[in-house]
Amino acid sequence: MRGTAPDNAGSADKIRKTRPRICGMATRLVQINMKAKDDSALGRFWAEALGWGVDSEGPGVTNLEPVGFSYPDPVAVCIDIVARPEPKTVKNRVHLDLATTSTAHQAELVARLKDLGATLADVGQGDVPWTVMADPEGNEFCVLEPRPVYRDTGPVAAVVVDCADPRAMARFWGRAMDWTVHEATDGQATMRSAQGVGPYLEFVRTPDPKSGWNRVHLDVRPYPGDALEAEAARLRALGATDPGFDQSAISWTVLADPEGNEFCLLTPA
């Protein structure tokens, strides 16, 4: 069973089989939420791109996860696509990096994604070994050159968040979740599930300021037996803030990290 917020906070709420808690922490990254004018069409694109299955909890919401996946499991960070009428106007602050196993695989994947409706994108990356693309609704993503660190992540190598201070973001998210910080420098911070599986969460320094609501955001979930209100209070104590709108109609809590990036704290499961 899931629920979807009626406004810009939009998030899909899942309750399924869970895994044991790790390291005594109460929260873990379970999915990203992506806004779309046509959630069904964009869902089909990403399902084909990743080789994942498609489901829907109701009109205006398309849910993507690996075939045979038992949610929640750190081997994958799922994708929920939620219909919203507002057009995309600025570069997303959250995007996906896709993994490849060879230069030939990278070229084949780029060609296949173009056939599915993706286009090449210029975000000022210059001459780099990875390929920057945009999905059919303009959401940026990268097809990486083969890198050994991503050899066992699955099709999604990393969820990447633009930020001003990667070290500070790593401190906040490293305490907020049961994920392990692997690297924290002035330019980039990297985290991964404490189980050492699934994609990485990366914070990359960028000079671009945040502008408006993020069309792509993180969804985190406490473990069974935890109280949503207590976990929200813990995150606020770590530096999360309230975005300042009426949340009485939703069953989860919308917060913002120390740089103002909205995220959803889902009901425990």
Short mmCIF file of C-alpha atoms in Angstrom, two decimals:
data_model
loop_
_atom_site.label_atom_id
_atom_site.label_comp_id
_atom_site.label_asym_id
_atom_site.label_seq_id
_atom_site.Cartn_x
_atom_site.Cartn_y
_atom_site.Cartn_z
CA MET A 1 0.00 0.00 0.00
CA ARG A 2 1.30 3.44 -0.90
CA GLY A 3 0.12 7.00 -0.68
CA THR A 4 0.98 9.97 -2.87
CA ALA A 5 1.11 13.58 -1.69
CA PRO A 6 -1.34 15.99 -3.33
CA ASP A 7 1.19 18.76 -3.96
CA ASN A 8 4.86 19.46 -4.68
CA ALA A 9 5.90 17.16 -1.86
CA GLY A 10 4.62 14.14 -3.85
CA SER A 11 6.04 10.85 -2.62
CA ALA A 12 5.00 7.24 -2.91
CA ASP A 13 4.61 5.33 0.33
CA LYS A 14 5.42 1.59 0.33
CA ILE A 15 4.82 -1.08 2.93
CA ARG A 16 6.31 -4.46 2.13
CA LYS A 17 8.79 -6.99 3.47
CA THR A 18 11.73 -5.41 5.29
CA ARG A 19 15.26 -6.37 6.34
CA PRO A 20 16.89 -6.22 9.79
CA ARG A 21 18.14 -2.88 11.05
CA ILE A 22 21.82 -2.13 10.65
CA CYS A 23 24.11 -0.20 13.03
CA GLY A 24 21.24 0.98 15.23
CA MET A 25 20.26 3.71 12.79
CA ALA A 26 16.59 4.30 12.13
CA THR A 27 16.43 5.41 8.49
CA ARG A 28 17.57 4.17 5.07
CA LEU A 29 17.30 5.35 1.48
CA VAL A 30 14.63 3.31 -0.33
CA GLN A 31 13.69 5.23 -3.47
CA ILE A 32 13.90 8.43 -5.45
CA ASN A 33 10.81 10.38 -6.42
CA MET A 34 10.66 11.97 -9.86
CA LYS A 35 8.01 14.39 -11.15
CA ALA A 36 6.71 14.03 -14.71
CA LYS A 37 4.03 15.43 -16.97
CA ASP A 38 3.31 11.86 -18.13
CA ASP A 39 4.31 9.39 -15.43
CA SER A 40 3.30 6.34 -17.48
CA ALA A 41 5.37 7.29 -20.52
CA LEU A 42 8.40 8.27 -18.46
CA GLY A 43 8.00 5.09 -16.43
CA ARG A 44 8.12 3.01 -19.59
CA PHE A 45 11.32 4.76 -20.65
CA TRP A 46 13.09 4.14 -17.36
CA ALA A 47 11.83 0.57 -17.10
CA GLU A 48 13.31 -0.17 -20.52
CA ALA A 49 16.48 1.74 -19.71
CA LEU A 50 17.12 -0.21 -16.50
CA GLY A 51 15.47 -3.51 -17.34
CA TRP A 52 13.08 -3.09 -14.40
CA GLY A 53 9.43 -3.90 -13.85
CA VAL A 54 6.60 -1.36 -13.87
CA ASP A 55 3.67 -1.10 -11.47
CA SER A 56 1.23 1.59 -10.41
CA GLU A 57 -0.47 2.20 -7.10
CA GLY A 58 -3.02 4.47 -8.74
CA PRO A 59 -3.58 7.19 -11.33
CA GLY A 60 -0.66 9.55 -11.66
CA VAL A 61 1.91 7.30 -10.00
CA THR A 62 4.24 4.82 -11.70
CA ASN A 63 6.49 2.60 -9.57
CA LEU A 64 9.70 1.02 -10.87
CA GLU A 65 11.82 -1.68 -9.27
CA PRO A 66 13.89 -4.69 -10.39
CA VAL A 67 11.94 -7.75 -11.43
CA GLY A 68 11.58 -10.12 -8.47
CA PHE A 69 12.64 -7.42 -6.02
CA SER A 70 11.46 -7.62 -2.40
CA TYR A 71 10.99 -4.07 -1.10
CA PRO A 72 12.77 -2.58 0.75
CA ASP A 73 16.20 -4.02 0.02
CA PRO A 74 19.44 -2.03 -0.32
CA VAL A 75 20.39 -3.93 -3.48
CA ALA A 76 18.35 -1.31 -5.33
CA VAL A 77 16.99 2.19 -4.85
CA CYS A 78 13.57 2.16 -6.50
CA ILE A 79 12.02 4.95 -8.58
CA ASP A 80 8.57 6.43 -8.09
CA ILE A 81 7.37 8.74 -10.87
CA VAL A 82 4.57 11.10 -9.89
CA ALA A 83 2.51 13.19 -12.31
CA ARG A 84 2.80 16.96 -11.92
CA PRO A 85 1.72 19.62 -14.43
CA GLU A 86 4.61 22.03 -13.83
CA PRO A 87 7.26 21.98 -16.59
CA LYS A 88 10.93 21.38 -15.89
CA THR A 89 12.75 24.71 -16.09
CA VAL A 90 16.19 24.22 -14.49
CA LYS A 91 18.81 21.50 -14.21
CA ASN A 92 17.83 18.88 -11.64
CA ARG A 93 19.87 18.79 -8.45
CA VAL A 94 19.42 15.01 -8.19
CA HIS A 95 20.20 12.64 -11.05
CA LEU A 96 21.13 9.05 -11.81
CA ASP A 97 24.49 7.73 -13.01
CA LEU A 98 24.19 4.50 -14.98
CA ALA A 99 26.90 1.84 -14.80
CA THR A 100 28.61 0.13 -17.73
CA THR A 101 31.03 -2.78 -17.91
CA SER A 102 33.14 -1.78 -20.93
CA THR A 103 33.58 1.00 -23.46
CA ALA A 104 31.59 -1.09 -25.92
CA HIS A 105 28.79 -1.49 -23.38
CA GLN A 106 28.79 2.26 -22.78
CA ALA A 107 28.43 2.96 -26.50
CA GLU A 108 25.71 0.32 -26.87
CA LEU A 109 23.78 1.68 -23.90
CA VAL A 110 23.94 5.27 -25.18
CA ALA A 111 22.67 4.13 -28.58
CA ARG A 112 19.85 2.10 -27.01
CA LEU A 113 18.80 4.99 -24.80
CA LYS A 114 18.66 7.28 -27.83
CA ASP A 115 16.37 4.76 -29.52
CA LEU A 116 14.14 4.86 -26.43
CA GLY A 117 13.85 8.66 -26.62
CA ALA A 118 16.80 10.03 -24.66
CA THR A 119 18.91 12.85 -26.05
CA LEU A 120 22.45 14.08 -25.50
CA ALA A 121 22.65 16.95 -23.02
CA ASP A 122 25.13 19.75 -22.38
CA VAL A 123 25.31 20.88 -18.75
CA GLY A 124 28.75 22.40 -19.14
CA GLN A 125 30.56 19.10 -18.61
CA GLY A 126 33.18 19.73 -21.29
CA ASP A 127 35.36 16.85 -22.49
CA VAL A 128 34.61 13.98 -20.10
CA PRO A 129 34.66 10.19 -20.49
CA TRP A 130 31.04 9.79 -19.46
CA THR A 131 28.00 10.72 -21.55
CA VAL A 132 25.46 13.22 -20.26
CA MET A 133 21.92 12.58 -21.49
CA ALA A 134 18.36 13.67 -20.82
CA ASP A 135 15.31 11.43 -20.63
CA PRO A 136 12.19 12.23 -22.71
CA GLU A 137 11.07 14.85 -20.15
CA GLY A 138 14.48 16.49 -19.94
CA ASN A 139 15.75 14.93 -16.71
CA GLU A 140 19.53 14.76 -16.86
CA PHE A 141 21.43 11.53 -16.22
CA CYS A 142 24.89 10.17 -16.98
CA VAL A 143 26.05 6.99 -18.69
CA LEU A 144 29.41 6.38 -17.05
CA GLU A 145 32.50 4.89 -18.58
CA PRO A 146 33.37 1.54 -16.93
CA ARG A 147 34.63 2.03 -13.38
CA PRO A 148 35.61 -0.88 -11.10
CA VAL A 149 33.93 0.73 -8.08
CA TYR A 150 30.52 0.29 -9.74
CA ARG A 151 31.00 -3.26 -10.97
CA ASP A 152 28.40 -4.72 -8.56
CA THR A 153 25.87 -1.90 -8.19
CA GLY A 154 23.37 -3.04 -10.80
CA PRO A 155 22.28 -0.70 -13.62
CA VAL A 156 22.22 2.36 -11.35
CA ALA A 157 25.77 3.18 -10.29
CA ALA A 158 24.87 6.16 -8.14
CA VAL A 159 22.21 8.64 -7.11
CA VAL A 160 23.98 12.00 -7.38
CA VAL A 161 23.03 15.16 -5.50
CA ASP A 162 24.40 18.60 -6.40
CA CYS A 163 25.44 20.59 -3.35
CA ALA A 164 27.59 23.44 -2.07
CA ASP A 165 29.35 21.51 0.72
CA PRO A 166 29.84 17.76 0.21
CA ARG A 167 31.51 17.32 3.60
CA ALA A 168 28.56 18.86 5.44
CA MET A 169 26.09 16.82 3.43
CA ALA A 170 28.00 13.63 4.26
CA ARG A 171 27.89 14.52 7.96
CA PHE A 172 24.14 15.04 7.88
CA TRP A 173 23.20 12.05 5.72
CA GLY A 174 25.77 9.81 7.40
CA ARG A 175 23.96 10.40 10.70
CA ALA A 176 20.50 10.43 9.17
CA MET A 177 20.77 7.00 7.55
CA ASP A 178 22.29 3.58 8.14
CA TRP A 179 24.57 4.08 5.12
CA THR A 180 28.37 4.21 5.39
CA VAL A 181 30.39 7.24 4.29
CA HIS A 182 33.22 6.01 2.03
CA GLU A 183 34.72 9.37 1.04
CA ALA A 184 34.27 13.01 1.99
CA THR A 185 36.31 15.75 0.33
CA ASP A 186 35.68 19.37 -0.60
CA GLY A 187 34.60 18.22 -4.05
CA GLN A 188 32.66 15.03 -3.45
CA ALA A 189 31.25 12.74 -0.78
CA THR A 190 30.25 9.13 -1.33
CA MET A 191 28.01 6.80 0.70
CA ARG A 192 26.69 3.27 0.29
CA SER A 193 24.45 0.91 2.20
CA ALA A 194 26.21 -0.59 5.21
CA GLN A 195 25.58 -3.98 3.61
CA GLY A 196 27.92 -3.02 0.75
CA VAL A 197 25.32 -3.58 -1.96
CA GLY A 198 23.34 -1.49 -4.41
CA PRO A 199 24.05 1.98 -5.78
CA TYR A 200 26.08 4.71 -4.14
CA LEU A 201 24.72 8.04 -2.92
CA GLU A 202 27.07 10.82 -3.97
CA PHE A 203 27.19 14.53 -3.18
CA VAL A 204 29.03 16.59 -5.78
CA ARG A 205 30.05 20.19 -5.32
CA THR A 206 28.45 22.55 -7.82
CA PRO A 207 28.31 26.36 -7.99
CA ASP A 208 24.67 26.38 -9.12
CA PRO A 209 22.28 27.51 -6.36
CA LYS A 210 19.09 25.62 -5.61
CA SER A 211 16.10 27.15 -7.39
CA GLY A 212 12.55 26.14 -6.47
CA TRP A 213 11.31 22.70 -5.51
CA ASN A 214 13.44 19.75 -6.62
CA ARG A 215 11.66 17.71 -9.30
CA VAL A 216 13.70 14.69 -8.17
CA HIS A 217 14.18 13.97 -4.47
CA LEU A 218 15.19 11.25 -2.02
CA ASP A 219 12.72 9.14 -0.03
CA VAL A 220 13.94 7.56 3.22
CA ARG A 221 12.12 5.15 5.52
CA PRO A 222 12.47 4.20 9.20
CA TYR A 223 12.46 0.57 10.28
CA PRO A 224 9.41 -1.28 11.64
CA GLY A 225 8.65 -0.39 15.25
CA ASP A 226 10.04 3.13 14.98
CA ALA A 227 7.77 6.13 15.37
CA LEU A 228 7.54 8.52 12.43
CA GLU A 229 7.30 11.56 14.69
CA ALA A 230 10.33 10.54 16.74
CA GLU A 231 12.40 9.93 13.62
CA ALA A 232 11.37 13.31 12.19
CA ALA A 233 12.44 14.95 15.45
CA ARG A 234 15.81 13.14 15.30
CA LEU A 235 16.40 14.38 11.75
CA ARG A 236 15.49 17.94 12.72
CA ALA A 237 18.00 17.74 15.56
CA LEU A 238 20.64 16.76 12.97
CA GLY A 239 19.86 19.81 10.85
CA ALA A 240 16.79 18.98 8.76
CA THR A 241 14.16 21.70 8.42
CA ASP A 242 10.46 21.88 7.61
CA PRO A 243 9.63 23.24 4.14
CA GLY A 244 6.64 25.13 5.48
CA PHE A 245 3.42 23.86 3.94
CA ASP A 246 0.35 22.03 5.20
CA GLN A 247 1.15 18.30 5.53
CA SER A 248 -2.09 17.28 7.21
CA ALA A 249 -3.32 15.36 4.15
CA ILE A 250 -0.32 13.01 3.88
CA SER A 251 0.82 10.05 5.97
CA TRP A 252 4.54 10.77 5.68
CA THR A 253 6.66 13.80 6.58
CA VAL A 254 8.37 16.16 4.15
CA LEU A 255 11.64 17.67 5.37
CA ALA A 256 14.60 19.45 3.81
CA ASP A 257 18.27 18.68 4.33
CA PRO A 258 20.70 21.40 5.49
CA GLU A 259 21.04 22.73 1.92
CA GLY A 260 17.27 22.91 1.42
CA ASN A 261 16.83 19.77 -0.68
CA GLU A 262 13.39 18.33 0.04
CA PHE A 263 13.12 14.68 1.01
CA CYS A 264 10.30 12.48 2.26
CA LEU A 265 10.40 10.53 5.49
CA LEU A 266 8.03 7.65 4.79
CA THR A 267 6.07 5.60 7.30
CA PRO A 268 8.13 2.87 9.03
CA ALA A 269 8.30 -0.51 7.28
#
